[in-house]
Amino acid sequence: MTHLCIRRILISIALTFASGLASGQTVVYDPSNYAQNVLQAARALQQINNQITSLQNQTQMLLNQVRNLTSLPYSALQTIDQSIGRTQQLLNQAQRIAYDVNQIDQAFGRSYPQSYPVSTSSQQLAGDAQTRWQNALAAYQDALRVQAGVVQGLETSRSETSGLLSSSRSAAGLLQTSQAGNQLIALQTRQLVDLTALLAAQSRARSLDGARLAANQEQGRAQLNQFLNSSRGYQPQTVQMFHQ
């Protein structure tokens, strides 16, 4: 029952009184009928209040949906992607022996032999030793460069983390909260990428240095065999210690 129904009930009551007064008749007051009309009017008013409350709830629900669908105004994804790209670029700039299986196998086949033939020349032994030393030195330099890149990215990580946490606290809806959380996960992933790159660079340097030491031991064994198996053998010579 709406406001129009209430008006009709009230008008009907008023007309009844007015008609009785106009005809000079005594108006008979019926408490039961009056109470029934008042009750109907009260029920109609309650229904109107319920409809108003329902409309208010629907309006609030729509507003909440709008907030929940509002995108987060702050985004760190581009910065995170650029940082990962810089780390990848440092790894791609690895000197001499890069992170490539075929290149590693070829380099070890040339300069890190498991054994040297007796006929190997001294020039080749010395050249292989120098190559191995250069490979180890370059690997240590590459590791330091990756370390420097990770350290330089710490300030960026701090700034982006602060911005994302601030955006998460002031998020207006579920979408903004979810986006802030996803970006924080992306930032953590970028930090894991940096850590993985750093471990890879350090391990590469240690591996090449260890391979250098192992190959040098084999080289020393080969040079000793060459000396012991030399056809000339040891030839004593007179050495003048002091000038007379």
Short mmCIF file of C-alpha atoms in Angstrom, two decimals:
data_model
loop_
_atom_site.label_atom_id
_atom_site.label_comp_id
_atom_site.label_asym_id
_atom_site.label_seq_id
_atom_site.Cartn_x
_atom_site.Cartn_y
_atom_site.Cartn_z
CA MET A 1 0.00 0.00 0.00
CA THR A 2 1.44 3.38 -1.05
CA HIS A 3 1.02 7.00 -0.02
CA LEU A 4 -1.95 7.19 -2.46
CA CYS A 5 -3.76 4.47 -0.54
CA ILE A 6 -3.25 6.31 2.74
CA ARG A 7 -4.59 9.49 1.23
CA ARG A 8 -7.67 7.66 -0.04
CA ILE A 9 -8.37 6.25 3.43
CA LEU A 10 -7.96 9.62 5.10
CA ILE A 11 -10.09 11.36 2.44
CA SER A 12 -12.78 8.71 2.88
CA ILE A 13 -12.87 9.33 6.64
CA ALA A 14 -13.00 13.09 6.14
CA LEU A 15 -15.81 12.82 3.57
CA THR A 16 -17.83 10.66 5.91
CA PHE A 17 -17.60 13.29 8.64
CA ALA A 18 -18.32 16.12 6.17
CA SER A 19 -21.36 14.35 4.69
CA GLY A 20 -22.82 13.77 8.11
CA LEU A 21 -22.31 17.37 9.10
CA ALA A 22 -23.82 18.69 5.85
CA SER A 23 -26.98 16.59 6.18
CA GLY A 24 -27.43 17.55 9.78
CA GLN A 25 -27.17 13.97 10.76
CA THR A 26 -25.35 12.86 13.80
CA VAL A 27 -22.03 11.31 12.91
CA VAL A 28 -21.73 7.88 14.41
CA TYR A 29 -18.20 7.18 15.56
CA ASP A 30 -17.22 3.57 14.95
CA PRO A 31 -14.08 2.84 17.00
CA SER A 32 -13.57 -0.54 15.31
CA ASN A 33 -13.67 0.89 11.79
CA TYR A 34 -11.46 3.82 12.78
CA ALA A 35 -8.89 1.48 14.35
CA GLN A 36 -8.94 -0.68 11.22
CA ASN A 37 -8.32 2.33 9.01
CA VAL A 38 -5.48 3.57 11.20
CA LEU A 39 -3.93 0.09 11.22
CA GLN A 40 -4.09 -0.05 7.42
CA ALA A 41 -2.49 3.36 7.19
CA ALA A 42 0.29 2.28 9.58
CA ARG A 43 0.91 -0.86 7.57
CA ALA A 44 1.07 1.13 4.37
CA LEU A 45 3.56 3.51 5.94
CA GLN A 46 5.69 0.58 7.14
CA GLN A 47 5.71 -0.88 3.64
CA ILE A 48 6.88 2.45 2.27
CA ASN A 49 9.65 2.61 4.85
CA ASN A 50 10.70 -0.93 3.93
CA GLN A 51 10.81 0.01 0.25
CA ILE A 52 12.92 3.06 1.04
CA THR A 53 15.32 0.94 3.09
CA SER A 54 15.53 -1.62 0.30
CA LEU A 55 16.34 1.09 -2.24
CA GLN A 56 19.01 2.49 0.06
CA ASN A 57 20.56 -0.97 0.43
CA GLN A 58 20.54 -1.50 -3.32
CA THR A 59 22.15 1.88 -3.85
CA GLN A 60 24.87 1.06 -1.30
CA MET A 61 25.42 -2.32 -2.96
CA LEU A 62 25.88 -0.65 -6.34
CA LEU A 63 28.33 1.82 -4.83
CA ASN A 64 30.29 -1.04 -3.28
CA GLN A 65 30.37 -2.83 -6.63
CA VAL A 66 31.72 0.30 -8.26
CA ARG A 67 34.46 0.55 -5.62
CA ASN A 68 35.25 -3.15 -5.94
CA LEU A 69 35.66 -2.76 -9.70
CA THR A 70 37.85 0.35 -9.47
CA SER A 71 41.43 -0.30 -10.58
CA LEU A 72 44.40 0.49 -8.38
CA PRO A 73 45.80 3.90 -9.39
CA TYR A 74 49.37 2.87 -8.44
CA SER A 75 51.31 0.36 -10.55
CA ALA A 76 54.86 -0.90 -10.05
CA LEU A 77 54.72 -3.53 -12.80
CA GLN A 78 56.66 -1.48 -15.37
CA THR A 79 59.46 -0.77 -12.90
CA ILE A 80 59.58 -4.44 -11.90
CA ASP A 81 59.73 -5.55 -15.53
CA GLN A 82 62.53 -3.07 -16.29
CA SER A 83 64.53 -4.30 -13.29
CA ILE A 84 64.23 -7.92 -14.39
CA GLY A 85 65.32 -6.85 -17.87
CA ARG A 86 68.46 -5.17 -16.48
CA THR A 87 69.38 -8.29 -14.52
CA GLN A 88 68.87 -10.46 -17.60
CA GLN A 89 71.02 -8.06 -19.62
CA LEU A 90 73.88 -8.41 -17.11
CA LEU A 91 73.71 -12.20 -17.44
CA ASN A 92 73.67 -11.95 -21.23
CA GLN A 93 76.84 -9.82 -21.10
CA ALA A 94 78.84 -12.67 -19.53
CA GLN A 95 82.38 -12.59 -20.93
CA ARG A 96 84.23 -15.40 -22.70
CA ILE A 97 82.33 -18.53 -21.53
CA ALA A 98 78.65 -17.54 -21.37
CA TYR A 99 75.62 -19.37 -19.99
CA ASP A 100 75.37 -21.68 -22.97
CA VAL A 101 75.75 -25.46 -22.78
CA ASN A 102 77.30 -25.86 -26.24
CA GLN A 103 79.76 -23.03 -25.68
CA ILE A 104 80.78 -24.50 -22.32
CA ASP A 105 81.39 -27.93 -23.84
CA GLN A 106 83.48 -26.47 -26.66
CA ALA A 107 85.57 -24.33 -24.29
CA PHE A 108 86.27 -27.24 -21.96
CA GLY A 109 87.15 -29.45 -24.90
CA ARG A 110 89.80 -26.93 -25.98
CA SER A 111 91.26 -25.50 -22.79
CA TYR A 112 90.26 -27.89 -20.00
CA PRO A 113 91.34 -31.33 -21.27
CA GLN A 114 91.12 -34.31 -18.96
CA SER A 115 94.63 -35.28 -19.99
CA TYR A 116 97.46 -33.92 -22.12
CA PRO A 117 99.37 -36.10 -24.59
CA VAL A 118 103.10 -36.36 -24.05
CA SER A 119 103.63 -34.61 -27.39
CA THR A 120 101.84 -31.45 -26.25
CA SER A 121 104.08 -28.44 -26.80
CA SER A 122 105.08 -26.05 -24.06
CA GLN A 123 103.51 -23.21 -26.02
CA GLN A 124 100.11 -24.94 -25.98
CA LEU A 125 100.36 -25.72 -22.29
CA ALA A 126 101.19 -22.12 -21.49
CA GLY A 127 98.44 -20.83 -23.81
CA ASP A 128 95.79 -23.06 -22.22
CA ALA A 129 96.85 -21.96 -18.75
CA GLN A 130 96.53 -18.30 -19.72
CA THR A 131 93.10 -18.92 -21.31
CA ARG A 132 91.85 -20.60 -18.15
CA TRP A 133 93.13 -17.76 -16.01
CA GLN A 134 91.41 -15.19 -18.25
CA ASN A 135 88.14 -17.15 -18.12
CA ALA A 136 88.21 -17.28 -14.30
CA LEU A 137 89.08 -13.59 -14.03
CA ALA A 138 86.27 -12.57 -16.40
CA ALA A 139 83.78 -14.73 -14.47
CA TYR A 140 84.67 -13.01 -11.20
CA GLN A 141 84.22 -9.63 -12.87
CA ASP A 142 80.81 -10.71 -14.20
CA ALA A 143 79.77 -11.84 -10.71
CA LEU A 144 80.74 -8.47 -9.26
CA ARG A 145 78.71 -6.67 -11.93
CA VAL A 146 75.62 -8.72 -11.13
CA GLN A 147 76.15 -8.03 -7.43
CA ALA A 148 76.39 -4.32 -8.15
CA GLY A 149 73.16 -4.44 -10.16
CA VAL A 150 71.32 -6.20 -7.33
CA VAL A 151 72.58 -3.69 -4.76
CA GLN A 152 71.57 -0.75 -6.96
CA GLY A 153 68.07 -2.23 -7.22
CA LEU A 154 67.57 -2.31 -3.44
CA GLU A 155 66.49 1.34 -3.32
CA THR A 156 63.99 0.72 -6.09
CA SER A 157 62.63 -2.29 -4.19
CA ARG A 158 62.25 -0.21 -1.04
CA SER A 159 60.42 2.58 -2.86
CA GLU A 160 58.07 0.23 -4.72
CA THR A 161 57.32 -1.78 -1.59
CA SER A 162 56.44 1.38 0.31
CA GLY A 163 54.16 2.58 -2.49
CA LEU A 164 52.37 -0.76 -2.79
CA LEU A 165 51.83 -1.10 0.94
CA SER A 166 50.43 2.42 1.09
CA SER A 167 48.10 1.67 -1.83
CA SER A 168 47.00 -1.57 -0.20
CA ARG A 169 46.08 0.19 3.05
CA SER A 170 44.03 2.82 1.20
CA ALA A 171 42.42 0.39 -1.25
CA ALA A 172 38.76 1.24 -1.88
CA GLY A 173 37.58 -2.19 -2.97
CA LEU A 174 38.39 -5.82 -3.57
CA LEU A 175 39.92 -5.21 -7.01
CA GLN A 176 42.37 -2.62 -5.70
CA THR A 177 43.29 -4.86 -2.76
CA SER A 178 43.82 -7.81 -5.09
CA GLN A 179 45.90 -5.75 -7.52
CA ALA A 180 48.09 -4.40 -4.72
CA GLY A 181 48.65 -7.94 -3.44
CA ASN A 182 49.50 -9.22 -6.91
CA GLN A 183 52.02 -6.44 -7.43
CA LEU A 184 53.66 -7.21 -4.10
CA ILE A 185 53.98 -10.83 -5.23
CA ALA A 186 55.50 -9.61 -8.51
CA LEU A 187 58.01 -7.53 -6.55
CA GLN A 188 58.98 -10.56 -4.47
CA THR A 189 59.35 -12.55 -7.68
CA ARG A 190 61.70 -9.91 -9.05
CA GLN A 191 63.79 -10.14 -5.89
CA LEU A 192 63.95 -13.93 -6.32
CA VAL A 193 65.08 -13.39 -9.91
CA ASP A 194 67.88 -11.12 -8.69
CA LEU A 195 68.88 -13.67 -6.08
CA THR A 196 68.90 -16.47 -8.66
CA ALA A 197 71.03 -14.40 -11.03
CA LEU A 198 73.45 -13.55 -8.24
CA LEU A 199 73.83 -17.20 -7.21
CA ALA A 200 74.30 -18.21 -10.84
CA ALA A 201 77.03 -15.61 -11.40
CA GLN A 202 78.87 -16.53 -8.20
CA SER A 203 78.60 -20.25 -8.91
CA ARG A 204 79.89 -19.69 -12.45
CA ALA A 205 82.93 -17.85 -11.14
CA ARG A 206 83.69 -20.56 -8.57
CA SER A 207 83.17 -23.32 -11.13
CA LEU A 208 85.53 -21.77 -13.66
CA ASP A 209 88.15 -21.13 -11.01
CA GLY A 210 87.83 -24.71 -9.76
CA ALA A 211 88.11 -26.02 -13.31
CA ARG A 212 91.20 -23.87 -13.80
CA LEU A 213 92.87 -25.39 -10.74
CA ALA A 214 91.99 -28.93 -11.81
CA ALA A 215 93.28 -28.34 -15.35
CA ASN A 216 96.46 -26.77 -13.99
CA GLN A 217 97.11 -29.91 -11.97
CA GLU A 218 96.80 -32.01 -15.12
CA GLN A 219 99.07 -29.56 -16.92
CA GLY A 220 101.65 -29.86 -14.16
CA ARG A 221 101.52 -33.66 -14.42
CA ALA A 222 102.01 -33.47 -18.19
CA GLN A 223 104.98 -31.12 -17.85
CA LEU A 224 106.54 -33.40 -15.25
CA ASN A 225 106.17 -36.40 -17.56
CA GLN A 226 107.73 -34.44 -20.39
CA PHE A 227 110.67 -33.57 -18.20
CA LEU A 228 111.17 -37.15 -16.95
CA ASN A 229 110.75 -38.71 -20.39
CA SER A 230 112.99 -36.24 -22.17
CA SER A 231 115.54 -38.00 -24.42
CA ARG A 232 118.28 -35.69 -23.34
CA GLY A 233 117.76 -36.26 -19.64
CA TYR A 234 119.62 -34.21 -17.15
CA GLN A 235 122.93 -32.82 -18.35
CA PRO A 236 125.21 -31.48 -15.61
CA GLN A 237 126.86 -28.20 -16.44
CA THR A 238 129.68 -26.27 -14.86
CA VAL A 239 128.43 -23.12 -13.20
CA GLN A 240 130.76 -20.31 -12.18
CA MET A 241 129.53 -18.86 -8.91
CA PHE A 242 132.08 -16.07 -8.43
CA HIS A 243 134.22 -13.97 -10.69
CA GLN A 244 137.89 -14.28 -10.11
#
